[in-house]
Coordinates of C-alpha atoms in Angstrom, one line a residue:
M1 CA -0.5 7.3 35.2
G2 CA 1.6 4.1 35.0
T3 CA 3.2 2.4 32.1
S4 CA 1.4 0.1 29.8
G5 CA 0.8 -3.5 31.0
V6 CA 2.2 -5.0 27.9
D7 CA 5.7 -4.6 26.6
I8 CA 5.3 -5.0 22.9
G9 CA 7.5 -3.8 20.1
Q10 CA 10.3 -2.5 22.4
R11 CA 13.9 -3.6 22.1
P12 CA 16.1 -4.4 25.2
S13 CA 18.8 -2.0 23.9
L14 CA 16.4 0.9 24.3
E15 CA 15.7 0.3 28.0
R16 CA 19.2 1.1 29.2
P17 CA 19.7 4.3 31.2
V18 CA 20.6 7.3 29.2
D19 CA 22.6 10.1 30.8
A20 CA 22.5 12.8 28.2
E21 CA 20.1 15.7 28.1
P22 CA 18.0 16.1 24.9
T23 CA 19.7 19.4 23.9
L24 CA 20.9 20.5 20.5
E25 CA 24.2 19.3 19.3
G26 CA 27.0 21.6 20.5
E27 CA 24.6 23.6 22.8
S28 CA 26.2 24.8 26.0
S29 CA 24.5 25.5 29.3
D30 CA 25.2 29.3 28.8
S31 CA 23.6 29.3 25.3
K32 CA 20.6 27.4 26.7
V33 CA 20.1 30.2 29.3
K34 CA 20.2 32.8 26.6
S35 CA 18.1 30.9 24.1
R36 CA 14.8 32.6 24.9
W37 CA 16.3 36.0 23.9
T38 CA 18.8 35.1 21.1
F39 CA 16.7 32.3 19.5
P40 CA 19.5 29.9 18.4
F41 CA 16.9 27.3 17.8
L42 CA 16.0 29.2 14.6
R43 CA 19.2 27.7 13.1
S44 CA 18.1 24.1 13.9
E45 CA 16.8 21.9 11.2
R46 CA 14.7 20.1 13.8
F47 CA 12.9 23.3 14.6
W48 CA 12.0 24.0 11.0
L49 CA 10.9 20.4 10.6
V50 CA 8.5 20.9 13.6
L51 CA 7.3 24.1 12.1
F52 CA 6.8 22.5 8.7
I53 CA 4.8 19.6 10.1
G54 CA 2.6 22.1 12.0
Q55 CA 1.8 23.9 8.8
V56 CA 1.0 20.7 6.9
L57 CA -1.4 19.8 9.7
A58 CA -2.9 23.3 9.6
L59 CA -3.5 22.8 5.8
C60 CA -5.1 19.4 6.5
I61 CA -7.5 21.0 9.1
T62 CA -8.3 23.8 6.7
G63 CA -9.0 21.3 3.9
S64 CA -11.3 19.2 6.2
N65 CA -13.1 22.3 7.4
T66 CA -13.6 23.5 3.8
F67 CA -15.1 20.1 2.7
S68 CA -17.4 20.1 5.8
T69 CA -18.6 23.6 4.8
L70 CA -19.2 22.5 1.2
L71 CA -21.1 19.5 2.3
A72 CA -23.3 21.5 4.7
Q73 CA -24.0 24.1 2.0
N74 CA -25.0 21.3 -0.4
G75 CA -27.5 19.8 2.0
T76 CA -25.4 17.0 3.3
S77 CA -24.7 17.6 7.0
I78 CA -24.2 14.2 8.6
P79 CA -21.5 14.6 11.2
A80 CA -21.0 11.0 12.5
F81 CA -21.5 9.3 9.1
Q82 CA -19.1 11.8 7.5
N83 CA -16.3 10.8 10.0
V84 CA -16.8 7.1 9.9
F85 CA -14.8 6.7 6.7
V86 CA -11.8 8.3 8.4
Y87 CA -11.7 5.8 11.2
I88 CA -12.3 2.9 8.8
L89 CA -9.3 3.9 6.7
L90 CA -7.1 4.4 9.9
N91 CA -8.2 1.0 11.1
L92 CA -7.4 -0.7 7.8
V93 CA -3.9 0.8 7.5
Y94 CA -2.6 1.0 11.0
T95 CA -4.3 -1.9 12.8
S96 CA -3.3 -4.2 9.9
Y97 CA 0.3 -3.1 10.4
T98 CA 0.1 -3.5 14.2
I99 CA -1.0 -7.1 13.8
Y100 CA 1.8 -7.6 11.3
E101 CA 4.4 -6.3 13.8
Y102 CA 3.0 -8.0 16.9
G103 CA 1.4 -11.1 15.7
F104 CA -2.2 -11.9 16.4
R105 CA -1.6 -13.3 19.9
K106 CA 0.3 -10.3 21.2
Y107 CA -2.1 -7.9 19.5
M108 CA -5.1 -9.5 21.3
L109 CA -3.1 -9.3 24.6
M110 CA -2.5 -5.6 24.0
L111 CA -6.2 -5.1 23.2
W112 CA -7.2 -6.9 26.5
K113 CA -4.7 -5.0 28.7
D114 CA -4.8 -1.5 27.2
G115 CA -8.0 -1.4 25.1
W116 CA -9.8 0.6 27.7
K117 CA -7.3 3.4 27.4
Y118 CA -7.6 3.6 23.7
F119 CA -11.4 3.4 24.0
I120 CA -11.4 6.6 26.1
L121 CA -9.0 8.3 23.6
A122 CA -11.2 7.3 20.6
F123 CA -14.4 8.4 22.4
L124 CA -12.9 11.9 23.0
D125 CA -11.7 12.1 19.5
V126 CA -15.0 10.9 17.9
E127 CA -17.0 13.4 20.0
G128 CA -14.6 16.2 19.1
N129 CA -15.0 15.5 15.4
Y130 CA -18.8 15.1 15.7
F131 CA -19.4 18.5 17.4
V132 CA -17.0 20.3 15.1
V133 CA -18.6 19.0 12.0
L134 CA -22.1 19.8 13.5
A135 CA -21.0 23.4 14.1
Y136 CA -20.7 24.0 10.4
R137 CA -24.5 23.9 10.1
Y138 CA -24.7 27.1 12.0
T139 CA -21.4 29.0 11.8
S140 CA -18.8 30.0 9.2
I141 CA -15.4 28.4 8.6
L142 CA -13.7 31.5 9.8
S143 CA -15.5 31.8 13.1
A144 CA -15.2 28.1 13.7
Q145 CA -11.4 28.0 13.2
L146 CA -10.8 30.9 15.6
I147 CA -13.0 29.4 18.3
N148 CA -11.2 26.1 18.0
F149 CA -8.4 28.0 19.9
W150 CA -10.2 26.9 23.1
A151 CA -8.6 23.5 22.7
I152 CA -5.2 25.2 23.6
V153 CA -6.6 26.4 26.9
V154 CA -7.9 22.9 27.7
V155 CA -4.5 21.4 26.8
V156 CA -2.5 23.8 28.9
I157 CA -4.7 23.3 32.0
I158 CA -4.7 19.5 31.8
S159 CA -0.9 19.3 30.9
F160 CA -0.1 21.6 33.9
V161 CA -2.3 19.9 36.4
I162 CA -2.0 16.2 35.4
L163 CA 1.2 15.9 33.4
K164 CA 3.2 18.5 35.4
V165 CA 4.2 20.5 32.3
R166 CA 5.4 24.0 33.2
Y167 CA 5.0 27.1 31.0
H168 CA 6.9 30.4 30.7
W169 CA 4.9 33.4 31.9
A170 CA 5.0 34.9 28.4
Q171 CA 3.4 31.7 27.0
I172 CA 0.5 32.1 29.4
L173 CA 0.2 35.8 28.5
G174 CA 0.0 34.8 24.8
I175 CA -2.7 32.3 25.5
L176 CA -4.7 34.9 27.5
V177 CA -4.4 37.4 24.6
C178 CA -5.7 34.7 22.3
C179 CA -8.6 34.1 24.7
G180 CA -9.5 37.8 24.4
G181 CA -9.6 37.5 20.7
M182 CA -11.9 34.5 20.9
G183 CA -14.2 36.4 23.3
L184 CA -14.5 39.2 20.7
L185 CA -15.4 36.8 18.0
I186 CA -18.1 35.1 20.0
A187 CA -19.5 38.6 21.0
S188 CA -19.5 39.6 17.3
D189 CA -21.5 36.4 16.4
H190 CA -23.9 36.9 19.2
V191 CA -24.6 40.6 18.5
H192 CA -24.8 40.4 14.8
L193 CA -26.0 36.8 14.3
G194 CA -26.5 36.5 10.5
L195 CA -24.7 39.7 9.7
A196 CA -21.2 38.7 10.9
V197 CA -18.6 36.7 8.9
G198 CA -20.2 34.6 6.2
G199 CA -23.8 35.5 7.2
A200 CA -24.5 32.1 8.6
K201 CA -27.8 31.7 10.6
H202 CA -27.7 30.9 14.4
E203 CA -24.0 31.5 14.6
L204 CA -24.0 31.6 18.4
K205 CA -25.3 28.0 18.4
G206 CA -22.6 27.0 16.0
D207 CA -20.0 28.7 18.2
L208 CA -21.1 26.8 21.3
F209 CA -21.0 23.5 19.4
M210 CA -17.4 24.4 18.3
L211 CA -16.4 25.2 21.9
L212 CA -17.7 21.8 23.0
G213 CA -15.9 20.1 20.1
A214 CA -12.7 22.0 21.0
T215 CA -13.0 20.9 24.6
F216 CA -13.1 17.2 23.5
Y217 CA -10.2 17.9 21.2
G218 CA -8.1 19.3 24.1
F219 CA -8.7 16.2 26.2
S220 CA -8.0 13.9 23.3
N221 CA -4.8 15.7 22.4
V222 CA -3.3 15.4 25.8
T223 CA -4.3 11.8 26.1
E224 CA -2.8 11.0 22.7
E225 CA 0.4 12.9 23.5
F226 CA 0.7 10.8 26.7
L227 CA 0.0 7.4 25.0
V228 CA 2.1 8.0 21.9
S229 CA 5.1 8.9 24.1
K230 CA 4.9 5.4 25.6
R231 CA 3.7 3.2 22.8
P232 CA 4.5 2.8 19.1
L233 CA 2.8 5.3 16.7
Y234 CA 1.1 2.7 14.6
E235 CA -0.4 1.0 17.7
V236 CA -1.9 4.3 19.0
V237 CA -3.3 5.5 15.6
G238 CA -4.5 2.0 14.8
Q239 CA -6.5 1.8 18.1
I240 CA -8.0 5.3 17.4
G241 CA -9.2 3.9 14.1
F242 CA -10.4 0.5 15.6
W243 CA -12.5 1.9 18.5
G244 CA -13.4 5.0 16.6
T245 CA -15.1 3.0 13.9
F246 CA -17.4 1.2 16.3
I247 CA -18.2 4.4 18.4
N248 CA -18.8 6.5 15.3
A249 CA -21.0 3.8 13.6
V250 CA -23.2 3.5 16.7
Q251 CA -23.5 7.3 16.9
A252 CA -24.3 7.7 13.2
S253 CA -27.1 5.1 13.5
I254 CA -28.7 7.0 16.3
F255 CA -28.3 10.6 15.4
D256 CA -27.8 10.8 11.7
R257 CA -30.6 8.6 10.4
N258 CA -32.9 11.5 9.5
Q259 CA -30.1 13.7 8.0
F260 CA -29.0 10.7 6.0
N261 CA -32.4 10.1 4.5
H262 CA -32.8 13.8 3.5
A263 CA -29.2 14.4 2.4
T264 CA -28.2 15.2 -1.2
W265 CA -26.2 12.4 -2.9
N266 CA -24.3 12.9 -6.1
G267 CA -20.7 12.6 -7.5
K268 CA -19.8 16.0 -6.1
I269 CA -20.8 15.1 -2.6
G270 CA -18.9 11.8 -2.9
G271 CA -15.8 13.8 -3.9
Y272 CA -16.2 16.1 -0.9
I273 CA -16.4 13.1 1.4
V274 CA -13.3 11.6 -0.2
G275 CA -11.4 14.9 0.2
F276 CA -12.5 15.2 3.8
T277 CA -11.3 11.6 4.5
L278 CA -7.9 12.0 2.9
C279 CA -7.3 15.3 4.7
L280 CA -8.0 13.8 8.1
F281 CA -6.1 10.6 7.4
T282 CA -3.0 12.6 6.7
F283 CA -3.7 14.7 9.8
Y284 CA -3.9 11.6 12.1
T285 CA -0.7 10.2 10.6
L286 CA 1.4 13.3 11.2
A287 CA -0.1 14.6 14.5
P288 CA 1.5 11.9 16.8
I289 CA 4.9 12.9 15.3
L290 CA 4.4 16.5 16.3
F291 CA 3.2 15.4 19.8
R292 CA 6.5 13.6 20.2
M293 CA 8.7 16.3 18.7
A294 CA 7.0 19.2 20.5
S295 CA 3.8 19.1 22.7
A296 CA 0.0 19.1 22.5
A297 CA 0.1 22.9 23.3
F298 CA 2.5 23.6 20.4
F299 CA 0.4 21.3 18.2
N300 CA -2.7 23.4 18.9
I301 CA -0.9 26.7 18.6
S302 CA 0.4 25.6 15.2
L303 CA -3.1 24.8 14.1
L304 CA -4.2 28.4 14.7
S305 CA -2.3 29.3 11.5
A306 CA -5.1 27.5 9.7
N307 CA -7.0 30.7 10.2
F308 CA -4.8 32.3 7.6
W309 CA -5.5 29.6 5.1
G310 CA -9.2 29.5 6.1
L311 CA -9.4 33.3 5.5
L312 CA -8.1 32.9 2.0
I313 CA -10.5 30.1 1.2
G314 CA -13.4 31.9 2.9
L315 CA -12.9 35.0 0.8
R316 CA -12.2 33.3 -2.5
V317 CA -14.5 30.2 -2.3
F318 CA -17.4 31.1 -0.1
G319 CA -17.5 34.9 -0.8
Y320 CA -17.3 35.8 2.9
T321 CA -17.1 39.4 4.0
I322 CA -15.0 40.5 7.0
F323 CA -16.8 42.3 9.9
W324 CA -14.5 44.7 11.8
M325 CA -14.7 42.8 15.1
Y326 CA -13.3 39.7 13.3
G327 CA -10.3 41.7 12.3
V328 CA -9.6 42.7 15.9
A329 CA -10.1 39.1 17.1
F330 CA -7.8 37.9 14.4
A331 CA -5.1 40.4 15.4
C332 CA -5.4 39.4 19.1
I333 CA -4.8 35.7 18.2
V334 CA -1.8 36.6 16.0
L335 CA -0.3 38.6 18.8
G336 CA -0.9 35.7 21.2
L337 CA 0.8 33.4 18.8
V338 CA 3.9 35.6 18.6
L339 CA 4.2 35.8 22.4
Y340 CA 4.0 32.0 22.7
Y341 CA 6.4 31.2 19.9
V342 CA 9.0 33.8 21.0
M343 CA 9.2 32.5 24.5
S344 CA 8.8 28.7 24.0
D345 CA 11.7 26.3 23.7
V346 CA 10.0 24.0 21.3
L347 CA 12.8 21.5 21.0
D348 CA 13.0 20.9 24.8
E349 CA 9.2 20.1 24.7
S350 CA 10.1 16.7 23.2
K351 CA 11.4 15.7 26.6
K352 CA 8.3 14.6 28.5
P353 CA 8.4 15.1 32.3
W354 CA 6.2 12.0 32.9
L355 CA 8.7 9.7 31.3
G356 CA 11.5 10.3 33.8
E357 CA 14.7 12.3 33.7
D358 CA 16.2 9.9 31.1
Q359 CA 12.9 9.2 29.3
Q360 CA 13.3 5.6 30.4
E361 CA 9.6 5.0 30.5
G362 CA 9.1 6.1 26.9
V363 CA 9.3 4.4 23.5
A364 CA 12.3 5.2 21.3
G365 CA 10.2 6.0 18.2
I366 CA 10.1 8.5 15.5
G367 CA 10.4 12.1 16.9
T368 CA 10.9 11.1 20.5
A369 CA 13.6 12.6 22.8
K370 CA 14.5 9.0 23.9
R371 CA 15.5 8.1 20.3
R372 CA 17.7 11.2 20.1
L373 CA 19.3 10.3 23.5
V374 CA 20.0 6.7 22.5
R375 CA 21.6 7.8 19.2
N376 CA 23.7 10.4 21.0
R377 CA 24.9 7.7 23.5
E378 CA 25.6 5.2 20.8
G379 CA 27.6 7.9 18.9
D380 CA 29.7 8.4 22.1
N381 CA 30.2 4.7 22.4
E382 CA 31.4 4.5 18.8
Q383 CA 34.0 7.1 19.4
V384 CA 35.5 5.1 22.3
G385 CA 35.1 1.7 20.5
N386 CA 32.1 0.5 22.7
G387 CA 28.6 -0.5 21.9
D388 CA 26.9 -1.5 18.6
P389 CA 25.9 1.8 16.9
S390 CA 24.6 -0.2 13.9
E391 CA 21.8 -1.7 15.9
P392 CA 18.5 -0.3 14.5
I393 CA 16.2 1.9 16.6
R394 CA 12.6 0.9 15.9
E395 CA 9.2 1.8 17.3

């Protein structure tokens, strides 16, 4: 995949070659070799920031899942209509800021040259949201969140084949262990149907909808990681909102008319929709930063911790009971998470292989390896009296 046809929002100073590697300050080559076993990244503020953002995103997902479940239980299951407010809010905030930064002429030029890429990204994202929300008609919040792990498998396969990302064998083992847990969960729902976690009817049907939604999520996550590494964050998120609004509105008018007419409408339902919208707006704002600082795989691995929060909410709010096979499935996913985390060099994942050795094809934006490289280079120039380290680095 090539670079974007429009060079907007980039500063000439950011296009100079960078010779440094995006490693931690003071990290030697010997320490980097030992890092997988001595875990020095645990002492890095950047690692804990990545971990913190991941947990905030997990809470956002848990919140949106909870509101979706509450809406379905109160007779208001309208997947496309429910999501349209999220895209409208993203469009209002980020598209407006993009036009402010670019000017109307450059914005329209970007839309003409690169709009098709963002249309594909928005379509994948809209369909992922649609089928995930639809799944809550048939399955429980606990089962749905565990099955959403399938997005990780999709992300790893696409990243490996198309983006040339390489994984440690222990990371692959961790993913396979998580797959085993997911298989146990689906088998539990299939065998016990309404008797498994939460007692939801037709849980197998809900599981399949969730798998389809997770597949769309996997494709959209990799696409967004690629685009946000090359373009400003506000442009990418704004385009998701712009195209997503139209796609979602058309889909709602086709598939949600009957559900809309028979839905329950009151102040409580309105509050649930507002809560759902705000959770996902926060999610879409922070997710691109994690894609830059880590990777789509780490992003989805982090979201699996939403299962812990979902478990607490399911037990306390919805009165779920835990079937024994769910416990085994949950243990498998936790074990897989540990294997992936222990053997992954999260900080090195910010250096994207498709951007070149010096990240010269990327944007020097928030969380990118290129921004760190430029700052390191300008710090070296300052020490020898060269360069202009005061020059701001912007998206």
